[in-house]
Amino acid sequence: MGSGHEQVVFCSDPGSGLRAVIAVYSTALGPALGGTRFFPYASEEAAVADALALSKAMAYKNSLAGLDLGGGKAVIIGDPHTDKTEALLRAYGRFVESLGGRYLTACDVGTYNADLDVVARETRFAHGRSEAFGGCGDSSVLTAFGVFQGMRAAAQHRWGSPTLAGRTVAVAGVGKVGSWLVDRLIADGASVVVTDVDPAAVARVRARHSAVQAVADTATLVRTPHDVYAPCALGGALDDETVAVLPAEIVCGGANNQLAHEGTAELLRGRGVLYAPDYLVNAGGVIQVEDERHGFSFPRAESKATSIFDVALRVFAAADAEGVSPAVAADRLAEERMSSVGRLATIRLPR
Ligand SMILES: NC(=O)c1ccc[n+]([C@@H]2O[C@H](COP(=O)([O-])OP(=O)(O)OC[C@H]3O[C@@H](n4cnc5c(N)ncnc54)[C@H](O)[C@@H]3O)[C@@H](O)[C@H]2O)c1
């Protein structure tokens, strides 16, 4: 396949209305883990394109996180508010099961722990279940923890000390990940300024931390003086206009796909901004989900997620040594592990 993917599966069950695409980018390091996105795609082509891009990103994320997992992703075409039924989710679960463990699914945009509980009634390969069903629950807790570790590493690299104490951090989007991150930052002694399109989300954060400052919108936030910018809303946060005005010395946030285009990382480097690659620092969630395979233990998963600090330091050092952006250095390290550790499967073992 020209895109480099191992396998792409189209799933259809007219009775329940299920139309889904499961993309497996790589199983070099293990089963391909990635969530299921439930989204009203305008066309089947758009759904396939999303599944291909997201599954590749998962392979890089899982590799750099040091997990024994390849990368995959699934998309269900439909409106999660109106099209999600027990029959549809269970039909989807049967297709996941049919892949025999080559693909492991979990939550993503439009799917929640309770949905994965339903999917899991048809397959052994559904993770991200709720705690009552032996699952890891809300993965945003360790996602935010990992972002905080990445930010501490960036502070160490840039300012020589792994703390945000005395710094101002601007958080764009205070939903699940952003609000947990604010808690960590306040506990570390940082000043925090936030924005969110949802006033209730801002109110919840300010009810917990009255010192948190709020501004009207992201355009205002990126012009407000701050040391660290943390995009925690949607993708594409770092477009050319934002990069041009950003006062931050460090960018480190939880959102996926922050760079608006391939040249953005270089633009940030040109302005002297240290960029902590998104898929590196937001891997705490997948680390939390992966732990479910071993019988979920929060302390164990949290201890694994602390490794994001060390990996981030390695990425920053490699980027400096090679004269490239941390985004390029992260990709190289992820590819190197897929290749060197993935190759071990060619050593034949006795059956
Ligand atoms: N939840 C996880 O475990 C996890 C793991 C990895 C990556 N991520 C990524 O982190 C990001 C946040 O995820 P989440 O789980 O916190 O989602 P969420 O929906 O709980 O929070 C997102 C917040 O961003 C706000 N928002 C949306 N558009 C905005 C805009 N233009 N300006 C300001 N605020 C805006 C929303 O109102 C919401 O409060 C997403 O990009 C997600 O893909 C999440």
Tab-separated table of C-alpha atoms and ligand atoms in Angstrom:
chain	number	residue	atom	x	y	z
A	1	MET	CA	0.000	0.000	0.000
A	2	GLY	CA	1.475	3.366	-1.042
A	3	SER	CA	0.665	4.958	2.314
A	4	GLY	CA	2.814	2.377	4.113
A	5	HIS	CA	-0.101	0.854	6.021
A	6	GLU	CA	-0.201	-2.882	6.668
A	7	GLN	CA	-3.951	-3.326	6.453
A	8	VAL	CA	-7.151	-1.347	5.983
A	9	VAL	CA	-10.498	-3.005	6.669
A	10	PHE	CA	-13.922	-1.734	5.603
A	11	CYS	CA	-16.732	-2.856	7.900
A	12	SER	CA	-20.398	-2.726	6.955
A	13	ASP	CA	-23.550	-3.943	8.725
A	14	PRO	CA	-26.639	-2.451	7.049
A	15	GLY	CA	-28.941	-3.815	9.773
A	16	SER	CA	-27.398	-1.604	12.477
A	17	GLY	CA	-26.194	1.112	10.093
A	18	LEU	CA	-22.538	0.444	10.894
A	19	ARG	CA	-20.019	1.818	8.418
A	20	ALA	CA	-16.484	1.768	9.749
A	21	VAL	CA	-12.872	1.730	8.623
A	22	ILE	CA	-10.128	0.081	10.674
A	23	ALA	CA	-6.594	1.073	9.659
A	24	VAL	CA	-3.517	-0.787	10.893
A	25	TYR	CA	-0.375	1.206	10.152
A	26	SER	CA	2.144	-1.109	11.785
A	27	THR	CA	2.303	-4.159	14.041
A	28	ALA	CA	6.117	-4.135	14.134
A	29	LEU	CA	6.144	-3.556	17.907
A	30	GLY	CA	2.953	-5.419	18.806
A	31	PRO	CA	-0.809	-5.225	18.287
A	32	ALA	CA	-1.917	-1.962	16.696
A	33	LEU	CA	-3.572	0.120	19.450
A	34	GLY	CA	-5.611	3.224	18.712
A	35	GLY	CA	-9.050	4.553	19.566
A	36	THR	CA	-12.300	4.545	17.645
A	37	ARG	CA	-13.439	7.929	16.358
A	38	PHE	CA	-17.228	8.298	15.849
A	39	PHE	CA	-17.695	11.249	13.526
A	40	PRO	CA	-20.130	12.395	10.788
A	41	TYR	CA	-17.605	12.367	7.946
A	42	ALA	CA	-18.783	14.093	4.773
A	43	SER	CA	-17.652	11.143	2.660
A	44	GLU	CA	-16.129	7.691	2.844
A	45	GLU	CA	-12.937	9.147	1.331
A	46	ALA	CA	-12.666	11.644	4.195
A	47	ALA	CA	-13.133	8.826	6.720
A	48	VAL	CA	-10.431	6.697	5.099
A	49	ALA	CA	-8.006	9.640	4.960
A	50	ASP	CA	-8.555	10.327	8.670
A	51	ALA	CA	-8.105	6.653	9.614
A	52	LEU	CA	-4.866	6.449	7.616
A	53	ALA	CA	-3.384	9.616	9.149
A	54	LEU	CA	-4.493	8.853	12.713
A	55	SER	CA	-3.257	5.229	12.644
A	56	LYS	CA	0.201	6.320	11.489
A	57	ALA	CA	0.354	8.927	14.259
A	58	MET	CA	-0.540	6.225	16.810
A	59	ALA	CA	2.346	4.022	15.615
A	60	TYR	CA	4.782	6.878	16.268
A	61	LYS	CA	3.185	7.743	19.622
A	62	ASN	CA	3.221	4.144	20.879
A	63	SER	CA	6.781	3.590	19.697
A	64	LEU	CA	8.188	6.711	21.356
A	65	ALA	CA	6.279	5.911	24.551
A	66	GLY	CA	8.258	2.665	24.708
A	67	LEU	CA	5.147	0.490	24.490
A	68	ASP	CA	5.063	-2.974	22.923
A	69	LEU	CA	2.345	-1.764	20.591
A	70	GLY	CA	1.967	-0.930	16.954
A	71	GLY	CA	-0.352	1.783	15.689
A	72	GLY	CA	-3.899	1.631	14.409
A	73	LYS	CA	-7.097	3.628	14.475
A	74	ALA	CA	-10.718	3.099	13.552
A	75	VAL	CA	-13.409	5.507	12.428
A	76	ILE	CA	-17.146	4.952	12.518
A	77	ILE	CA	-19.026	7.107	10.021
A	78	GLY	CA	-22.052	8.704	11.684
A	79	ASP	CA	-23.343	11.165	14.231
A	80	PRO	CA	-22.480	9.847	17.701
A	81	HIS	CA	-25.487	11.693	19.183
A	82	THR	CA	-28.084	10.028	16.941
A	83	ASP	CA	-26.542	6.944	15.287
A	84	LYS	CA	-24.893	5.242	18.268
A	85	THR	CA	-26.885	2.149	19.278
A	86	GLU	CA	-26.100	-1.043	21.160
A	87	ALA	CA	-26.453	-3.057	17.939
A	88	LEU	CA	-24.093	-0.787	16.007
A	89	LEU	CA	-21.407	-0.822	18.714
A	90	ARG	CA	-21.673	-4.603	19.079
A	91	ALA	CA	-21.526	-5.099	15.300
A	92	TYR	CA	-18.380	-2.988	15.347
A	93	GLY	CA	-17.012	-5.133	18.199
A	94	ARG	CA	-17.444	-8.266	16.091
A	95	PHE	CA	-15.327	-6.754	13.303
A	96	VAL	CA	-12.624	-5.843	15.856
A	97	GLU	CA	-12.748	-9.436	17.123
A	98	SER	CA	-12.441	-10.755	13.554
A	99	LEU	CA	-8.943	-9.239	13.351
A	100	GLY	CA	-7.841	-11.661	16.061
A	101	GLY	CA	-5.955	-9.098	18.164
A	102	ARG	CA	-3.991	-7.412	15.377
A	103	TYR	CA	-5.977	-4.265	16.280
A	104	LEU	CA	-6.800	-3.147	19.848
A	105	THR	CA	-9.408	-0.445	20.168
A	106	ALA	CA	-10.125	2.251	22.789
A	107	CYS	CA	-11.928	5.625	23.132
A	108	ASP	CA	-11.466	8.635	20.895
A	109	VAL	CA	-13.542	11.642	19.820
A	110	GLY	CA	-17.206	10.597	20.016
A	111	THR	CA	-16.669	7.380	21.997
A	112	TYR	CA	-16.575	6.975	25.772
A	113	ASN	CA	-15.710	4.323	28.382
A	114	ALA	CA	-19.339	3.163	28.497
A	115	ASP	CA	-19.325	2.632	24.697
A	116	LEU	CA	-16.199	0.500	24.947
A	117	ASP	CA	-17.938	-1.585	27.627
A	118	VAL	CA	-20.584	-2.388	24.989
A	119	VAL	CA	-17.999	-3.064	22.249
A	120	ALA	CA	-16.195	-5.371	24.708
A	121	ARG	CA	-19.263	-7.629	24.903
A	122	GLU	CA	-18.272	-8.831	21.419
A	123	THR	CA	-14.490	-8.696	21.518
A	124	ARG	CA	-11.519	-9.367	23.781
A	125	PHE	CA	-9.704	-6.505	22.091
A	126	ALA	CA	-11.529	-3.435	23.450
A	127	HIS	CA	-9.719	-1.314	26.047
A	128	GLY	CA	-10.516	2.078	27.565
A	129	ARG	CA	-13.415	0.416	29.414
A	130	SER	CA	-14.940	1.888	32.556
A	131	GLU	CA	-13.481	1.059	35.949
A	132	ALA	CA	-16.530	-1.030	36.876
A	133	PHE	CA	-15.614	-3.355	33.978
A	134	GLY	CA	-11.940	-3.612	34.888
A	135	GLY	CA	-10.995	-0.711	32.652
A	136	CYS	CA	-8.724	2.277	33.163
A	137	GLY	CA	-11.511	4.885	33.176
A	138	ASP	CA	-10.874	8.466	32.089
A	139	SER	CA	-7.489	8.567	30.303
A	140	SER	CA	-7.265	12.367	30.454
A	141	VAL	CA	-5.864	12.106	33.998
A	142	LEU	CA	-2.566	10.594	32.863
A	143	THR	CA	-2.626	12.525	29.585
A	144	ALA	CA	-2.420	15.741	31.621
A	145	PHE	CA	0.178	14.193	33.939
A	146	GLY	CA	2.336	13.316	30.903
A	147	VAL	CA	1.985	16.832	29.475
A	148	PHE	CA	3.138	18.176	32.840
A	149	GLN	CA	6.180	15.840	32.747
A	150	GLY	CA	6.988	17.020	29.221
A	151	MET	CA	6.684	20.642	30.363
A	152	ARG	CA	9.013	20.030	33.308
A	153	ALA	CA	11.539	18.497	30.894
A	154	ALA	CA	11.213	21.491	28.571
A	155	ALA	CA	11.779	23.831	31.545
A	156	GLN	CA	14.866	21.815	32.499
A	157	HIS	CA	16.200	22.022	28.948
A	158	ARG	CA	15.443	25.705	28.456
A	159	TRP	CA	15.914	27.181	31.950
A	160	GLY	CA	18.029	24.547	33.730
A	161	SER	CA	15.427	23.563	36.331
A	162	PRO	CA	12.511	21.090	36.005
A	163	THR	CA	9.824	23.320	37.451
A	164	LEU	CA	7.219	25.825	36.305
A	165	ALA	CA	7.386	27.712	39.595
A	166	GLY	CA	7.407	31.440	38.946
A	167	ARG	CA	6.532	30.983	35.244
A	168	THR	CA	3.299	31.918	33.494
A	169	VAL	CA	1.585	29.166	31.520
A	170	ALA	CA	-1.185	29.923	29.004
A	171	VAL	CA	-3.631	27.033	28.619
A	172	ALA	CA	-5.912	27.083	25.572
A	173	GLY	CA	-8.846	24.764	26.276
A	174	VAL	CA	-9.686	23.691	29.829
A	175	GLY	CA	-11.708	20.555	29.167
A	176	LYS	CA	-10.660	17.229	30.651
A	177	VAL	CA	-6.925	17.434	29.874
A	178	GLY	CA	-6.521	21.209	30.243
A	179	SER	CA	-8.226	21.382	33.632
A	180	TRP	CA	-6.159	18.514	35.118
A	181	LEU	CA	-3.063	20.258	33.769
A	182	VAL	CA	-4.028	23.518	35.506
A	183	ASP	CA	-4.232	21.614	38.813
A	184	ARG	CA	-0.664	20.343	38.365
A	185	LEU	CA	0.653	23.752	37.343
A	186	ILE	CA	-0.875	25.553	40.310
A	187	ALA	CA	0.520	22.900	42.672
A	188	ASP	CA	3.967	23.475	41.094
A	189	GLY	CA	3.792	27.228	41.762
A	190	ALA	CA	3.057	28.501	38.243
A	191	SER	CA	0.780	31.413	37.331
A	192	VAL	CA	-1.905	30.297	34.892
A	193	VAL	CA	-3.960	32.136	32.296
A	194	VAL	CA	-6.669	30.223	30.414
A	195	THR	CA	-9.310	30.484	27.753
A	196	ASP	CA	-12.093	28.209	26.499
A	197	VAL	CA	-15.031	28.647	24.134
A	198	ASP	CA	-17.169	27.075	26.850
A	199	PRO	CA	-17.625	29.583	29.745
A	200	ALA	CA	-18.675	26.724	32.052
A	201	ALA	CA	-15.288	25.053	31.592
A	202	VAL	CA	-13.519	28.286	32.605
A	203	ALA	CA	-15.868	28.739	35.566
A	204	ARG	CA	-15.106	25.218	36.822
A	205	VAL	CA	-11.356	25.891	36.775
A	206	ARG	CA	-11.709	29.290	38.437
A	207	ALA	CA	-13.943	27.797	41.135
A	208	ARG	CA	-11.048	25.516	42.078
A	209	HIS	CA	-8.274	28.094	41.619
A	210	SER	CA	-9.346	31.705	42.089
A	211	ALA	CA	-5.864	32.944	41.088
A	212	VAL	CA	-6.270	31.615	37.555
A	213	GLN	CA	-6.746	34.463	35.092
A	214	ALA	CA	-9.156	34.015	32.160
A	215	VAL	CA	-9.148	35.834	28.831
A	216	ALA	CA	-11.885	36.036	26.199
A	217	ASP	CA	-10.457	33.910	23.423
A	218	THR	CA	-7.375	32.176	22.005
A	219	ALA	CA	-6.426	35.197	19.872
A	220	THR	CA	-6.158	37.229	23.103
A	221	LEU	CA	-4.400	34.428	24.981
A	222	VAL	CA	-1.583	34.094	22.458
A	223	ARG	CA	-0.874	37.830	22.834
A	224	THR	CA	-1.004	37.798	26.648
A	225	PRO	CA	2.519	37.690	28.155
A	226	HIS	CA	3.433	34.117	29.113
A	227	ASP	CA	6.409	31.749	29.217
A	228	VAL	CA	4.771	28.475	28.154
A	229	TYR	CA	1.908	27.956	25.719
A	230	ALA	CA	-0.174	24.797	26.232
A	231	PRO	CA	-2.658	24.039	23.427
A	232	CYS	CA	-5.238	21.703	25.001
A	233	ALA	CA	-8.225	22.138	22.677
A	234	LEU	CA	-8.348	21.035	19.036
A	235	GLY	CA	-5.737	20.292	16.370
A	236	GLY	CA	-4.023	22.921	14.201
A	237	ALA	CA	-3.506	25.317	17.133
A	238	LEU	CA	-0.071	26.374	15.892
A	239	ASP	CA	-0.825	28.156	12.644
A	240	ASP	CA	1.461	30.764	11.066
A	241	GLU	CA	-0.359	33.735	12.632
A	242	THR	CA	-0.112	32.223	16.121
A	243	VAL	CA	3.562	31.312	15.775
A	244	ALA	CA	4.350	34.854	14.586
A	245	VAL	CA	2.971	36.533	17.727
A	246	LEU	CA	3.558	33.899	20.411
A	247	PRO	CA	5.534	35.323	23.362
A	248	ALA	CA	6.200	31.830	24.791
A	249	GLU	CA	9.666	30.270	24.998
A	250	ILE	CA	8.137	26.781	25.248
A	251	VAL	CA	5.124	25.154	23.593
A	252	CYS	CA	3.878	22.035	25.356
A	253	GLY	CA	0.238	20.958	25.391
A	254	GLY	CA	-2.105	18.000	25.217
A	255	ALA	CA	-3.887	18.597	21.902
A	256	ASN	CA	-3.231	16.187	19.032
A	257	ASN	CA	-1.890	17.442	15.676
A	258	GLN	CA	-0.928	20.917	16.935
A	259	LEU	CA	1.242	21.847	13.948
A	260	ALA	CA	-0.904	23.385	11.197
A	261	HIS	CA	1.511	22.187	8.511
A	262	GLU	CA	4.863	20.426	8.135
A	263	GLY	CA	6.877	23.654	8.181
A	264	THR	CA	5.465	24.871	11.501
A	265	ALA	CA	8.018	23.091	13.682
A	266	GLU	CA	10.818	24.823	11.766
A	267	LEU	CA	9.064	28.201	12.121
A	268	LEU	CA	8.966	27.695	15.893
A	269	ARG	CA	12.644	26.733	15.923
A	270	GLY	CA	13.451	29.822	13.875
A	271	ARG	CA	11.777	31.988	16.516
A	272	GLY	CA	13.709	30.244	19.292
A	273	VAL	CA	10.626	28.517	20.710
A	274	LEU	CA	11.190	25.048	22.196
A	275	TYR	CA	8.413	22.779	20.895
A	276	ALA	CA	7.615	19.638	22.883
A	277	PRO	CA	6.123	17.304	20.254
A	278	ASP	CA	2.422	16.716	20.880
A	279	TYR	CA	2.380	12.944	20.470
A	280	LEU	CA	5.344	12.598	22.820
A	281	VAL	CA	3.884	14.608	25.700
A	282	ASN	CA	0.246	13.470	25.356
A	283	ALA	CA	1.141	9.754	25.453
A	284	GLY	CA	0.056	9.438	29.108
A	285	GLY	CA	-3.453	8.536	27.941
A	286	VAL	CA	-2.334	5.651	25.777
A	287	ILE	CA	-0.011	4.510	28.575
A	288	GLN	CA	-3.058	4.494	30.891
A	289	VAL	CA	-5.108	2.507	28.344
A	290	GLU	CA	-2.294	0.056	27.604
A	291	ASP	CA	-1.981	-0.786	31.282
A	292	GLU	CA	-5.458	-2.291	31.135
A	293	ARG	CA	-3.960	-5.253	29.255
A	294	HIS	CA	-2.172	-6.257	32.484
A	295	GLY	CA	-5.095	-5.696	34.893
A	296	PHE	CA	-5.269	-1.950	35.420
A	297	SER	CA	-3.128	-0.412	38.153
A	298	PHE	CA	-3.170	3.396	38.350
A	299	PRO	CA	0.106	3.707	40.314
A	300	ARG	CA	1.898	1.475	37.797
A	301	ALA	CA	0.510	3.415	34.823
A	302	GLU	CA	1.427	6.722	36.494
A	303	SER	CA	4.947	5.509	37.118
A	304	LYS	CA	5.256	4.514	33.420
A	305	ALA	CA	3.986	7.957	32.377
A	306	THR	CA	6.772	9.672	34.351
A	307	SER	CA	9.135	8.323	31.637
A	308	ILE	CA	7.799	11.078	29.359
A	309	PHE	CA	10.143	13.418	31.256
A	310	ASP	CA	13.254	11.432	30.253
A	311	VAL	CA	12.113	10.774	26.692
A	312	ALA	CA	11.437	14.489	26.202
A	313	LEU	CA	14.954	15.358	27.435
A	314	ARG	CA	16.375	12.810	24.955
A	315	VAL	CA	14.348	14.312	22.111
A	316	PHE	CA	15.464	17.879	22.941
A	317	ALA	CA	19.117	16.774	23.139
A	318	ALA	CA	18.900	14.864	19.842
A	319	ALA	CA	17.264	17.864	18.174
A	320	ASP	CA	20.090	20.171	19.343
A	321	ALA	CA	22.780	17.687	18.324
A	322	GLU	CA	21.325	17.196	14.836
A	323	GLY	CA	20.282	20.825	14.295
A	324	VAL	CA	16.652	19.873	13.652
A	325	SER	CA	13.335	20.624	15.352
A	326	PRO	CA	12.215	18.374	18.230
A	327	ALA	CA	9.361	17.211	15.948
A	328	VAL	CA	11.867	15.775	13.477
A	329	ALA	CA	14.001	14.283	16.265
A	330	ALA	CA	10.938	12.606	17.815
A	331	ASP	CA	9.940	11.069	14.477
A	332	ARG	CA	13.458	9.706	13.995
A	333	LEU	CA	13.579	8.134	17.458
A	334	ALA	CA	10.133	6.574	16.966
A	335	GLU	CA	11.120	5.177	13.559
A	336	GLU	CA	14.417	3.879	14.894
A	337	ARG	CA	12.650	1.889	17.645
A	338	MET	CA	10.035	0.504	15.237
A	339	SER	CA	12.852	-0.693	13.047
A	340	SER	CA	15.405	-1.975	15.614
A	341	VAL	CA	12.999	-3.546	18.123
A	342	GLY	CA	10.451	-4.509	15.466
A	343	ARG	CA	13.169	-6.448	13.643
A	344	LEU	CA	13.470	-8.858	16.592
A	345	ALA	CA	10.309	-10.652	15.449
A	346	THR	CA	12.406	-12.065	12.619
A	347	ILE	CA	14.351	-14.154	15.163
A	348	ARG	CA	12.337	-17.321	14.928
A	349	LEU	CA	11.311	-18.907	18.230
A	350	PRO	CA	10.424	-22.598	18.742
A	351	ARG	CA	6.669	-23.244	18.572
B	1	LIG	N1	-8.407	12.807	26.723
B	1	LIG	C1	-7.272	12.189	26.446
B	1	LIG	O1	-6.886	11.219	27.091
B	1	LIG	C2	-6.389	12.697	25.335
B	1	LIG	C3	-5.255	11.956	24.991
B	1	LIG	C4	-4.399	12.435	24.008
B	1	LIG	C5	-4.707	13.621	23.360
B	1	LIG	N2	-5.839	14.315	23.695
B	1	LIG	C6	-6.120	15.558	22.978
B	1	LIG	O2	-6.187	16.639	23.918
B	1	LIG	C7	-7.118	17.614	23.472
B	1	LIG	C8	-8.152	17.870	24.553
B	1	LIG	O3	-8.805	16.662	24.872
B	1	LIG	P1	-9.889	16.582	26.052
B	1	LIG	O4	-10.072	15.139	26.318
B	1	LIG	O5	-9.496	17.497	27.161
B	1	LIG	O6	-11.157	17.152	25.294
B	1	LIG	P2	-12.353	18.024	25.919
B	1	LIG	O7	-13.411	18.039	24.879
B	1	LIG	O8	-12.690	17.576	27.298
B	1	LIG	O9	-11.709	19.493	26.076
B	1	LIG	C9	-11.452	20.348	25.013
B	1	LIG	C10	-11.798	21.758	25.490
B	1	LIG	O10	-11.400	22.677	24.483
B	1	LIG	C11	-12.407	23.666	24.354
B	1	LIG	N3	-12.296	24.268	23.032
B	1	LIG	C12	-12.725	23.796	21.832
B	1	LIG	N4	-12.417	24.654	20.846
B	1	LIG	C13	-11.768	25.688	21.419
B	1	LIG	C14	-11.196	26.891	20.924
B	1	LIG	N5	-11.233	27.194	19.630
B	1	LIG	N6	-10.620	27.723	21.814
B	1	LIG	C15	-10.581	27.438	23.132
B	1	LIG	N7	-11.108	26.320	23.664
B	1	LIG	C16	-11.695	25.454	22.820
B	1	LIG	C17	-13.699	22.916	24.593
B	1	LIG	O11	-14.748	23.775	24.961
B	1	LIG	C18	-13.292	21.965	25.728
B	1	LIG	O12	-13.504	22.542	27.003
B	1	LIG	C19	-7.690	17.075	22.149
B	1	LIG	O13	-6.936	17.587	21.080
B	1	LIG	C20	-7.445	15.574	22.265
B	1	LIG	O14	-7.357	14.953	20.989
B	1	LIG	C21	-6.680	13.883	24.670
